[in-house]
Coordinates of C-alpha atoms in Angstrom, one line a residue:
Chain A
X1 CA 65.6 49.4 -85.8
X2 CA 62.7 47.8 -87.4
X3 CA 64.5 44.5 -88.0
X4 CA 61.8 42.1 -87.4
X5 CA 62.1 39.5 -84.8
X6 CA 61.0 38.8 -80.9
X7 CA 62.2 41.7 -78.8
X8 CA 60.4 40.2 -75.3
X9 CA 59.2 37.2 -75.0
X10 CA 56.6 37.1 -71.4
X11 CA 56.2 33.3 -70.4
X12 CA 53.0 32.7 -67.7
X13 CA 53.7 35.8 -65.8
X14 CA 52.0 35.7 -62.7
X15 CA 52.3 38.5 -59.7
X16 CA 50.2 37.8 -56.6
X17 CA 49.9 39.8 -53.9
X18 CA 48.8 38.4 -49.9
X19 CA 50.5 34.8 -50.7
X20 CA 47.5 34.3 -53.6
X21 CA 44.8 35.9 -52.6
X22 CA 45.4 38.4 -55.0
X23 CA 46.2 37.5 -58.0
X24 CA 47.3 41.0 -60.5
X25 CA 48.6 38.6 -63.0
X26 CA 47.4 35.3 -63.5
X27 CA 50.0 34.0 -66.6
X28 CA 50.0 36.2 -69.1
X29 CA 52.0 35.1 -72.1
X30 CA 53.1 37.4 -75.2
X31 CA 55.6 38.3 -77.3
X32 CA 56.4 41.8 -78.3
X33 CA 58.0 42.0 -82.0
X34 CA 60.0 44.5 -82.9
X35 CA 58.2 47.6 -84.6
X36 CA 54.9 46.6 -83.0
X37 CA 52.7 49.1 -81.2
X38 CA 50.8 47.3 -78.9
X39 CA 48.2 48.3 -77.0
X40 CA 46.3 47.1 -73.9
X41 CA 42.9 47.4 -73.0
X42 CA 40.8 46.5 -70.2
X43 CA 38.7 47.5 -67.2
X44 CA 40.9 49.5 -64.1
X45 CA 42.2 46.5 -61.7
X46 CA 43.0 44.2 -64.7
X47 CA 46.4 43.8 -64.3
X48 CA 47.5 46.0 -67.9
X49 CA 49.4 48.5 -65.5
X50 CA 50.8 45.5 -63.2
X51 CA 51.7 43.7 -67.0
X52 CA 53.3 46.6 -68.7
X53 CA 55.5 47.9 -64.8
X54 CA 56.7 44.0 -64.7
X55 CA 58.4 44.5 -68.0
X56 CA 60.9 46.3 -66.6
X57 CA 60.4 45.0 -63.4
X58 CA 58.7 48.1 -61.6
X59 CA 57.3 45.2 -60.4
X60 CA 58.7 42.2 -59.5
X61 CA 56.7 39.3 -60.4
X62 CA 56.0 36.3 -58.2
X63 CA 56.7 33.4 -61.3
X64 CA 57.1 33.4 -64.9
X65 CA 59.7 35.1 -67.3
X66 CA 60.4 38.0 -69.1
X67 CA 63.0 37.5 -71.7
X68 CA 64.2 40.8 -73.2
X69 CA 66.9 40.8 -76.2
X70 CA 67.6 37.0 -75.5
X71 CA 68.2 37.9 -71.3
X72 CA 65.5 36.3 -68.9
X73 CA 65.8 39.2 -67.0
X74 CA 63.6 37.7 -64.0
X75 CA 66.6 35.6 -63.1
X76 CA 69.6 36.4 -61.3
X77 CA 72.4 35.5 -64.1
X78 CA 71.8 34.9 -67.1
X79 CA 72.9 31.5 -69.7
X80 CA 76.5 32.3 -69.2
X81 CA 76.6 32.6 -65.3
X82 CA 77.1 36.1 -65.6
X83 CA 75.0 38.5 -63.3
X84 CA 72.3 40.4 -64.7
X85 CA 72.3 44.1 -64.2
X86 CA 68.5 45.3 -64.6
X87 CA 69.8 48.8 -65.0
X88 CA 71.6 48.4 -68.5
X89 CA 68.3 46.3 -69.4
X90 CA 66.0 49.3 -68.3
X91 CA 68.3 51.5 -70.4
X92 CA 66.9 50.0 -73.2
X93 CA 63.2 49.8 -72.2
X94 CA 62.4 53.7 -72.2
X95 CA 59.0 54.1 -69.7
X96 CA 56.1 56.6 -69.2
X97 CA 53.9 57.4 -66.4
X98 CA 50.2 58.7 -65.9
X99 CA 51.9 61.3 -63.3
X100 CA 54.8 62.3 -65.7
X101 CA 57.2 62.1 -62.8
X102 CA 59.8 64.7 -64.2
X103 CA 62.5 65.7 -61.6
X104 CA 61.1 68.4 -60.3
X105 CA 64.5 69.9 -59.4
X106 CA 66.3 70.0 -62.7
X107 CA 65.3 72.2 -65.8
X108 CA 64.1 70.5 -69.0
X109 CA 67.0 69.6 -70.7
X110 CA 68.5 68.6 -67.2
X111 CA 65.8 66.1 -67.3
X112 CA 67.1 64.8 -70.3
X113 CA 70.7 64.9 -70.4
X114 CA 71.4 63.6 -67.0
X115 CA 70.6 60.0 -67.5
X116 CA 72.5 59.9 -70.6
X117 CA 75.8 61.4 -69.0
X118 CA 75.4 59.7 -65.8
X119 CA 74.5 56.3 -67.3
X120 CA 76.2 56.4 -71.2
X121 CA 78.7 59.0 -70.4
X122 CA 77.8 60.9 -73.1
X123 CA 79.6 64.5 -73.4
X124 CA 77.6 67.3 -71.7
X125 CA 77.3 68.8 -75.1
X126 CA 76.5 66.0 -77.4
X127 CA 74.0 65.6 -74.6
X128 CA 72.8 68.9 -75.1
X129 CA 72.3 68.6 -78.6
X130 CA 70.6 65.3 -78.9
X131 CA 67.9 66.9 -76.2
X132 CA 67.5 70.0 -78.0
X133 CA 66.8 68.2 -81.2
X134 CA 64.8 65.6 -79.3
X135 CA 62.7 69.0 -78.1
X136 CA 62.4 70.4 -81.0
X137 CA 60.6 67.6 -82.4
X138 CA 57.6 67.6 -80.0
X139 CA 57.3 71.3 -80.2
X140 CA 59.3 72.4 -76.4
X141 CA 62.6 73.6 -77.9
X142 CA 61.7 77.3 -76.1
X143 CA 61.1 75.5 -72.9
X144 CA 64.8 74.0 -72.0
X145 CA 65.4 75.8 -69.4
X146 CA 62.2 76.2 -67.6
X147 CA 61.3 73.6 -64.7
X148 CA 58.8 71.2 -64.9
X149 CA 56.0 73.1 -62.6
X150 CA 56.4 76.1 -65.2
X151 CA 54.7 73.3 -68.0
X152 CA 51.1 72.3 -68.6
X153 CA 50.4 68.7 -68.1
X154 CA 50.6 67.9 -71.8
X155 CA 54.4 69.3 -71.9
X156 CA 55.2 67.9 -69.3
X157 CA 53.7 64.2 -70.7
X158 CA 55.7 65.5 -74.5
X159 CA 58.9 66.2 -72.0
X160 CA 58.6 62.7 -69.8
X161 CA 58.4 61.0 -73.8
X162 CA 61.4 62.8 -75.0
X163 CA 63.5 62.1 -71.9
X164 CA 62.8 58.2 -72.0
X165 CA 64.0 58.3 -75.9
X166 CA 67.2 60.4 -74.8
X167 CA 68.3 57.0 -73.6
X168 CA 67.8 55.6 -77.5
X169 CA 65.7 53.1 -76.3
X170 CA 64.4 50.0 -78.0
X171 CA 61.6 50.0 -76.9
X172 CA 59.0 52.5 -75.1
X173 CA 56.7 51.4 -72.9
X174 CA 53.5 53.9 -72.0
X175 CA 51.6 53.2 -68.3
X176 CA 47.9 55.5 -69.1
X177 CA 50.3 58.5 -70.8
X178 CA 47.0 60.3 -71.2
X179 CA 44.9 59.3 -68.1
X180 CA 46.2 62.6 -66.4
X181 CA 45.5 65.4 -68.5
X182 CA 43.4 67.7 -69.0
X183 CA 40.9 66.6 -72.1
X184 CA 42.4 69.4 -74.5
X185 CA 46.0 68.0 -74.2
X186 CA 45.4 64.8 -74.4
X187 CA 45.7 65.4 -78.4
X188 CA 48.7 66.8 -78.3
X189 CA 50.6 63.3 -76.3
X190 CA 48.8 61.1 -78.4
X191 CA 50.4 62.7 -81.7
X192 CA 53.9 62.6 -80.4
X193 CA 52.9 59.0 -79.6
X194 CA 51.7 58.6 -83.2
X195 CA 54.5 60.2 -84.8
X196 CA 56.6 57.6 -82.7
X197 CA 55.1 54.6 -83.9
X198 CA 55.1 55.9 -87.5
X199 CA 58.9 56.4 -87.1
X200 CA 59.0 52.5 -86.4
X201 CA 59.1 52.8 -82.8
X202 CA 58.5 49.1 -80.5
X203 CA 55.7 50.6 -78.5
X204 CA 53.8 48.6 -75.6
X205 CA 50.8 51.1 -74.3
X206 CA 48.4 50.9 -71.9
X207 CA 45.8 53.3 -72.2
X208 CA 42.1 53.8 -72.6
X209 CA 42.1 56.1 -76.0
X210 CA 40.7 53.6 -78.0
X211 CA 40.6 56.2 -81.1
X212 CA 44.2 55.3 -80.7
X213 CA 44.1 51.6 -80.0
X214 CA 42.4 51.2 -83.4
X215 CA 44.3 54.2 -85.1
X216 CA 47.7 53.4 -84.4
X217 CA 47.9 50.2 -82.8
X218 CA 48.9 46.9 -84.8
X219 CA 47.3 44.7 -82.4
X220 CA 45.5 45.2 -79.3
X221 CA 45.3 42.9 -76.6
X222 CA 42.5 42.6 -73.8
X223 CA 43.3 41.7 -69.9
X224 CA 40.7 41.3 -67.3
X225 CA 41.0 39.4 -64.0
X226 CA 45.0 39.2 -64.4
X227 CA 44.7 37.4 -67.3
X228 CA 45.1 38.0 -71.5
X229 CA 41.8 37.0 -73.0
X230 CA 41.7 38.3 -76.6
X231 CA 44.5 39.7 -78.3
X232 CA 44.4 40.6 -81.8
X233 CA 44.0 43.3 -84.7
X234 CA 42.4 46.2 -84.0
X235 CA 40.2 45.6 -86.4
X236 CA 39.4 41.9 -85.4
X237 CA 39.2 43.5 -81.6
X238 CA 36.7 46.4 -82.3
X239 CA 34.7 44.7 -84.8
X240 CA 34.5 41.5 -84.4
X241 CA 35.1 40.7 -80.3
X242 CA 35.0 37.3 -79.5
X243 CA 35.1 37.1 -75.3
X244 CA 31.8 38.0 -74.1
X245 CA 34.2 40.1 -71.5
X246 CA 35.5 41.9 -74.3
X247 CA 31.8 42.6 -76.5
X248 CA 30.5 43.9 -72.4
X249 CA 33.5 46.3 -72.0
X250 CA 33.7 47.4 -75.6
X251 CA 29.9 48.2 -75.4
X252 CA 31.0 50.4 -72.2
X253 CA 33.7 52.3 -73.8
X254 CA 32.8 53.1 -77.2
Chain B
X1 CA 60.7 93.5 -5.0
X2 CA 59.7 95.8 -7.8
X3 CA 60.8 95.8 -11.8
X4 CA 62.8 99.1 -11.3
X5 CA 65.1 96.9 -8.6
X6 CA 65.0 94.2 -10.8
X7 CA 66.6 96.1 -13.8
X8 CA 68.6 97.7 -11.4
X9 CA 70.4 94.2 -10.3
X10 CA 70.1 93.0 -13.5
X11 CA 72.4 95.9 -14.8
X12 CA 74.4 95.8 -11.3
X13 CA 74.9 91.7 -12.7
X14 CA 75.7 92.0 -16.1
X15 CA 78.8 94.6 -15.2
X16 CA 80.0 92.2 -12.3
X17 CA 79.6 89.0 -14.1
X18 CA 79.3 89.7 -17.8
X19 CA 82.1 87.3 -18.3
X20 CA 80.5 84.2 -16.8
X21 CA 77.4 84.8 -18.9
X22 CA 78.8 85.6 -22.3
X23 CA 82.7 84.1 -22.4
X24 CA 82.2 80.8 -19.8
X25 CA 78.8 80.1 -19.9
X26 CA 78.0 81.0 -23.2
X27 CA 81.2 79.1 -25.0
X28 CA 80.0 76.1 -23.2
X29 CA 77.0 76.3 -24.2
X30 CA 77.8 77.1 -28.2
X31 CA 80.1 73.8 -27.7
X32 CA 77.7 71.7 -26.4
X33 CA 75.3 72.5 -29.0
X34 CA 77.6 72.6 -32.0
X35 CA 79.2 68.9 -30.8
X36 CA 75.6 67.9 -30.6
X37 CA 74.5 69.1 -33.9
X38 CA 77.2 68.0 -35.6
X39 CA 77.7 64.3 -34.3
X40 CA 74.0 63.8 -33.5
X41 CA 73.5 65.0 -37.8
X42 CA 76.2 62.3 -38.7
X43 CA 74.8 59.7 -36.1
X44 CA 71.3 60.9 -37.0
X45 CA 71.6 60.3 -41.3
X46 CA 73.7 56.3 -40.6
X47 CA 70.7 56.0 -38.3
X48 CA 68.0 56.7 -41.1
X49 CA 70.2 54.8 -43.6
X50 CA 70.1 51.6 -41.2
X51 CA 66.0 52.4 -40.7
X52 CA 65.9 52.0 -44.5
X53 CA 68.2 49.3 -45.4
X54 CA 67.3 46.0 -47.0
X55 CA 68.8 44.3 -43.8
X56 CA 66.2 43.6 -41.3
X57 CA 68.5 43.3 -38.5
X58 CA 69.7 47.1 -39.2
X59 CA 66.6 47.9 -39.2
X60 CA 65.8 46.4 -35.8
X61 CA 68.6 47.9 -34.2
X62 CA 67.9 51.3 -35.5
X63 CA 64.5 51.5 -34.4
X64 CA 64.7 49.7 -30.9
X65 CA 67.2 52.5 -30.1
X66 CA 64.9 55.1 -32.0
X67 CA 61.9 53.9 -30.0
X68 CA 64.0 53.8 -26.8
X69 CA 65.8 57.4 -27.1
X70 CA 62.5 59.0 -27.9
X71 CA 60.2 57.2 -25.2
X72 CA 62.9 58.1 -22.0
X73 CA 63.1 61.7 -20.6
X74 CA 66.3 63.2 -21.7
X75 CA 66.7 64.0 -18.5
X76 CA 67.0 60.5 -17.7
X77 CA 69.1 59.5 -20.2
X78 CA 71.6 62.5 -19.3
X79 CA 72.1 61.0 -15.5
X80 CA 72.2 57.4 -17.2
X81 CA 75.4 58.1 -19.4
X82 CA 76.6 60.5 -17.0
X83 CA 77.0 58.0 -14.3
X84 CA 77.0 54.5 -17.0
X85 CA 80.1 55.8 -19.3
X86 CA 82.4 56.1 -17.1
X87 CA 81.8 52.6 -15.4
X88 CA 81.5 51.2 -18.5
X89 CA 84.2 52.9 -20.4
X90 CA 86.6 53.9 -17.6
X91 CA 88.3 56.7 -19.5
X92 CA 85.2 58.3 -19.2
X93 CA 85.6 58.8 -15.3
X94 CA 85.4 62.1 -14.5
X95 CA 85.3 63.7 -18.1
X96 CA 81.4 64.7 -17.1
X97 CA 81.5 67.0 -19.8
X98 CA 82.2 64.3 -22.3
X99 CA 79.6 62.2 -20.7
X100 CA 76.8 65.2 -21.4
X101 CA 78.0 65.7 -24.8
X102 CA 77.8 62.0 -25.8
X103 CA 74.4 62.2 -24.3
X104 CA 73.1 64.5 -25.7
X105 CA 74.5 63.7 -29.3
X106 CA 72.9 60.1 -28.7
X107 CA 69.2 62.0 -28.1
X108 CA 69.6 63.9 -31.1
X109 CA 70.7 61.2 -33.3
X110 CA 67.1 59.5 -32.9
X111 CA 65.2 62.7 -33.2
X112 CA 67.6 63.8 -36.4
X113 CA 67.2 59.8 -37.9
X114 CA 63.8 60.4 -37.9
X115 CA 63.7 63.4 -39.2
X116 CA 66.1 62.3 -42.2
X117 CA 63.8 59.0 -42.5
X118 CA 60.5 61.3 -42.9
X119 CA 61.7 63.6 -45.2
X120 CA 63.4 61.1 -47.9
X121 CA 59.9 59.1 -47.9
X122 CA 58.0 61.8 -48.4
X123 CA 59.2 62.1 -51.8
X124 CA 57.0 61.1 -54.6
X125 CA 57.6 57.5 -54.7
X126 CA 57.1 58.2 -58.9
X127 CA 60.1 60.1 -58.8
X128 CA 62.5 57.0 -57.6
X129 CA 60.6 54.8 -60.0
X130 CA 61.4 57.1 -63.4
X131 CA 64.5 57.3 -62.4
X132 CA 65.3 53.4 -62.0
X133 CA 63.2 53.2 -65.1
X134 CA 66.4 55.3 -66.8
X135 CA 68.4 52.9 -65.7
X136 CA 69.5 54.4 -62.2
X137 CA 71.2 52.0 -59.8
X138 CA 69.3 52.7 -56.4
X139 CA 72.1 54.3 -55.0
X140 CA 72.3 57.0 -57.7
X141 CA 68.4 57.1 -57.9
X142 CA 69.3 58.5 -54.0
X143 CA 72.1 60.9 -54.6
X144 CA 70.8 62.5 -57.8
X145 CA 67.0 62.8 -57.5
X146 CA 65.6 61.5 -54.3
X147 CA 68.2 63.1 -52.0
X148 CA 68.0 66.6 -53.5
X149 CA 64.3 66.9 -53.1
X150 CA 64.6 65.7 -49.4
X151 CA 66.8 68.0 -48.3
X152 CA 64.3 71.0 -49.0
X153 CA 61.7 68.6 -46.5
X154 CA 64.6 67.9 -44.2
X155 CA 66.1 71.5 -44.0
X156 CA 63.2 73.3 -41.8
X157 CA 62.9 70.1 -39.2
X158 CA 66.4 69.6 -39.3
X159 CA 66.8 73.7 -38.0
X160 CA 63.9 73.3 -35.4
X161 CA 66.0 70.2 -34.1
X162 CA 69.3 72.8 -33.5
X163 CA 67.0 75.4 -31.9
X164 CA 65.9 72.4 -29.4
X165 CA 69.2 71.4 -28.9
X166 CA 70.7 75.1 -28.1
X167 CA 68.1 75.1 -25.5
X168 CA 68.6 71.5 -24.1
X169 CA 72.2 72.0 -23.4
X170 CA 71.1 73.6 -20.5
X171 CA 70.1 70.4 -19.0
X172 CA 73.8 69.8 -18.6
X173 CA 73.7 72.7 -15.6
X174 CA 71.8 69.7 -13.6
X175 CA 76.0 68.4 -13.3
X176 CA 77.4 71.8 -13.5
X177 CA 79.4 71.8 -16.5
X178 CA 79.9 75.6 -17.4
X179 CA 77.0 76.1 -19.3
X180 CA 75.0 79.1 -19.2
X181 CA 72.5 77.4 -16.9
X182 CA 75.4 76.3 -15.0
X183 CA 76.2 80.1 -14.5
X184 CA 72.3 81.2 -13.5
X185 CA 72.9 78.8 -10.8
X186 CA 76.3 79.3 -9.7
X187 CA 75.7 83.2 -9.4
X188 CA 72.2 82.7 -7.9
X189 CA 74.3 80.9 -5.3
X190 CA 77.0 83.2 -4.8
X191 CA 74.1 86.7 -4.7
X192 CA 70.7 84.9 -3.8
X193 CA 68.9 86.5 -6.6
X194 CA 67.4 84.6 -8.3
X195 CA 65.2 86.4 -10.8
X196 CA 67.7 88.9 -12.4
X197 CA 70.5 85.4 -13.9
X198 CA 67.3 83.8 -15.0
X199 CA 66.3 87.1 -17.2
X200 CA 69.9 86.9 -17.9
X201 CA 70.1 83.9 -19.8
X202 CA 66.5 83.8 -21.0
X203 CA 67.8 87.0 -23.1
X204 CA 70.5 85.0 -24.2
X205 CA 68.8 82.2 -25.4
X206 CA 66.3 83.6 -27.2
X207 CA 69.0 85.6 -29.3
X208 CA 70.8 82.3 -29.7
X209 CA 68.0 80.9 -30.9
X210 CA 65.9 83.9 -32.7
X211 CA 69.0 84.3 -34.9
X212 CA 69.4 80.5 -35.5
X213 CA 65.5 80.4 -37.2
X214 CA 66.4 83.9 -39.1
X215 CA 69.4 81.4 -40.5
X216 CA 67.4 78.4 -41.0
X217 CA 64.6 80.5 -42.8
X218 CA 67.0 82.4 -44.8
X219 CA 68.5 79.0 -46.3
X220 CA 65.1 77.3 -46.8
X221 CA 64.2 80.1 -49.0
X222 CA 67.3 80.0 -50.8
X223 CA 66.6 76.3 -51.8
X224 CA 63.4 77.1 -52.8
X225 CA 64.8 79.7 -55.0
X226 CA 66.6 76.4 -56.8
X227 CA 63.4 75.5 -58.6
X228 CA 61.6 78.9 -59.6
X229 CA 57.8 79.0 -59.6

């Protein structure tokens, strides 16, 4: 998995809303390598939530492209002609939410398993097992059958993470994972989150831990007004901020 | 007039014409309603569907007639398709019970679409998107996580809807179908009492309808059961 290489390419993204009077994104452009953890910063109304939902096309955005595994996946077909299905893309781009959004009518493992034997056809028990194990690993293994209003809000975050990576995807993307919770869980995400990105995982995260941005990220990239206006190490970001916009929010946050 | 005379006709009614009540008017009445509920659920979810499809002109059409069925007294409507059917579709003439039960299956369709519409969008809009973020087409985003959660806001609306459409059947006595009303009438005619049919079939209703909302009740809480607190 950690091959290097380009995994998405974004190309002056833009999404505006109102014709253009509001402008979410105004041309962002970035590539996402494989085994990066990238993380985006900003103030709230930025655009690093519009950014990170158009990836997968949450949202649809108004101009630009989004080229995932070699497949401009803002267009209709792709370089053959052929007609692009952005489900078997988004099968590959695993996504969590602030609000965990877990089917509230299925148990645990139900939550897991269904999108890999709906959408892979995967056995009901190989299913199963992959989930278990998948639980076991952040801790939940005891919780399978319970629903998700039985959880705490950190489960339920450690569950919505484990269900995107039942799909194997290549790459998880995280929309404020932590925003949320309660201040005592959010520990508890951000080390399966940590663990993930040690284990060589393409990561794209919005958040505002920056304990984490710096920890774990490899580079860090700043939006404000729609638009990318430092991106870099964490190290260059936090300690040496360049864009007077970045050295004013940094002096907010930290 | 006093309530011991009353009960005494009442009684005196029930033996003479406990067959018009229960077996004539009351079959009518159970048809009515169960054609109603039945066609106007079908008519009712294809109505939502068009209310939320991608085509604007389905979505035109489905909430002109919405608009229209719900702004018109169903009274209205009833003598429209009873005496418009039949000129318009002349296979229709003189099937008036046909005409009543297409009219009434064409009110409940709006108030059923509606219902149908309401409860799908009031789920968690989070839900559709984690699930098209597995991958989900949008039609199997519908069927395996928004639908399900719906049906547990649609059930209880959906049951009230029946229990007004038991009741509104007897708007077809206005043509004298058969139903119960159609008997209160018929047998205030033929006794000029008027008082003692009415109790009648307000007894009869209410059972109809008590034991309907013991019914809808007792499902609702079984779907809740589904996902334990």
């Amino acid at each position: 998995m950690a091959t290097s290489g380009k995994l998405i390419e974004v190309r002056d993204l833009k999404k505006y809303y109102n014709g253009e009077a509001i402008k979410a994104l105004d041309g962002v452009s970035v590539d996402v390598n494989r085994g990066d953890v990238m993380v985006v910063i900003g103030p709230s109304g930025s655009g690093k939530s519009t950014f990170l939902r158009s990836l997968n096309l949450l949202e649809q955005p108004t101009s630009g492209s989004i080229v995932f595994e070699g497949v401009d996946i803002t267009k209709k077909t792709d370089a053959q002609g052929k007609r692009i299905n952005i489900d078997l893309h988004r099968q590959k781009m695993g996504m969590v939410f602030q609000h965990f959004n877990l089917f509230p009518h299925k148990t645990i493992l139900q939550n897991m398993t269904m999108a890999p034997i709906k959408l892979k056809g995967i056995s009901p028990a190989e299913a199963n097992e992959k989930a278990m194990a998948l639980l076991e690993r952040v801790g939940l293994a005891d919780r399978a059958g319970a629903y998700p209003i039985q959880l705490s809000g950190g489960q339920k975050q450690r569950v919505a993470i484990v269900r995107a990576l039942a799909m194997e995807p290549d790459v998880m993307l995280f929309d404020e994972p932590t925003s949320a919770l309660d201040p005592e869980m959010v520990g508890e995400v951000l080390d399966v989150m940590k663990k993930l990105a040690l284990e060589g995982m393409t990561m794209v995260v919005v958040t505002h831990e920056m304990g984490f941005a710096r920890e774990v990220g490899n580079r860090v990239l700043f939006m404000a007004d729609g638009k990318l206006l430092e991106e870099g190490t964490p190290d260059a970001i936090f300690n040496a901020p360049q864009n007077p916009r970045l050295q004013d929010f940094l002096s907010k946050v930290l | 007039m006093n309530f011991s005379t009353i009960g005494q006709n009442i009684v005196r009614l029930l033996i003479k014409y406990w067959d018009k009540f229960l077996i004539t008017g009351l079959s009518y009445t159970l048809s009515l309603a169960a054609i109603t509920v039945f066609f106007g659920t079908i008519f009712g979810a294809l109505i939502a569907l068009m209310r939320m499809s991608r085509i604007p002109p389905l979505r035109w059409v489905s909430s002109v007639y919405t608009e229209i069925i719900r702004g018109t007294p169903m009274l209205l409507q009833l003598y429209l398709f009873y005496f418009g059917l039949p000129q318009l579709l002349p296979f229709l003439n003189r099937q008036q019970y046909a005409c009543v039960a297409i009219a009434l299956v064409c009110n409940s369709a709006a108030y059923v679409s509606e219902i149908i519409r309401s409860g799908i969008q009031a789920v968690d809009i989070g839900q559709t998107e984690a699930a098209r973020s597995l991958g989900f087409s949008q039609a199997q985003t519908m069927r395996y996580i928004v639908l399900p959660q719906a049906v547990k806001n649609i059930l209880p609306a959906l049951g009230n809807e029946f229990i007004m459409v038991t009741k509104d059947t007897s708007l077809a006595s206005t043509f004298f179908i058969g139903d119960l009303m159609t008997q209160v009438l018929l047998i205030k005619g033929a006794t000029y009492l008027p008082i003692e049919p009415l109790t009648i079939a307000a007894i009869i209703y209410f059972l109809l309808t008590f034991v309907l909302s013991k019914l809808v009740g007792l499902l609702e809480r079984r779907l809740r059961r589904g996902d334990i607190r």
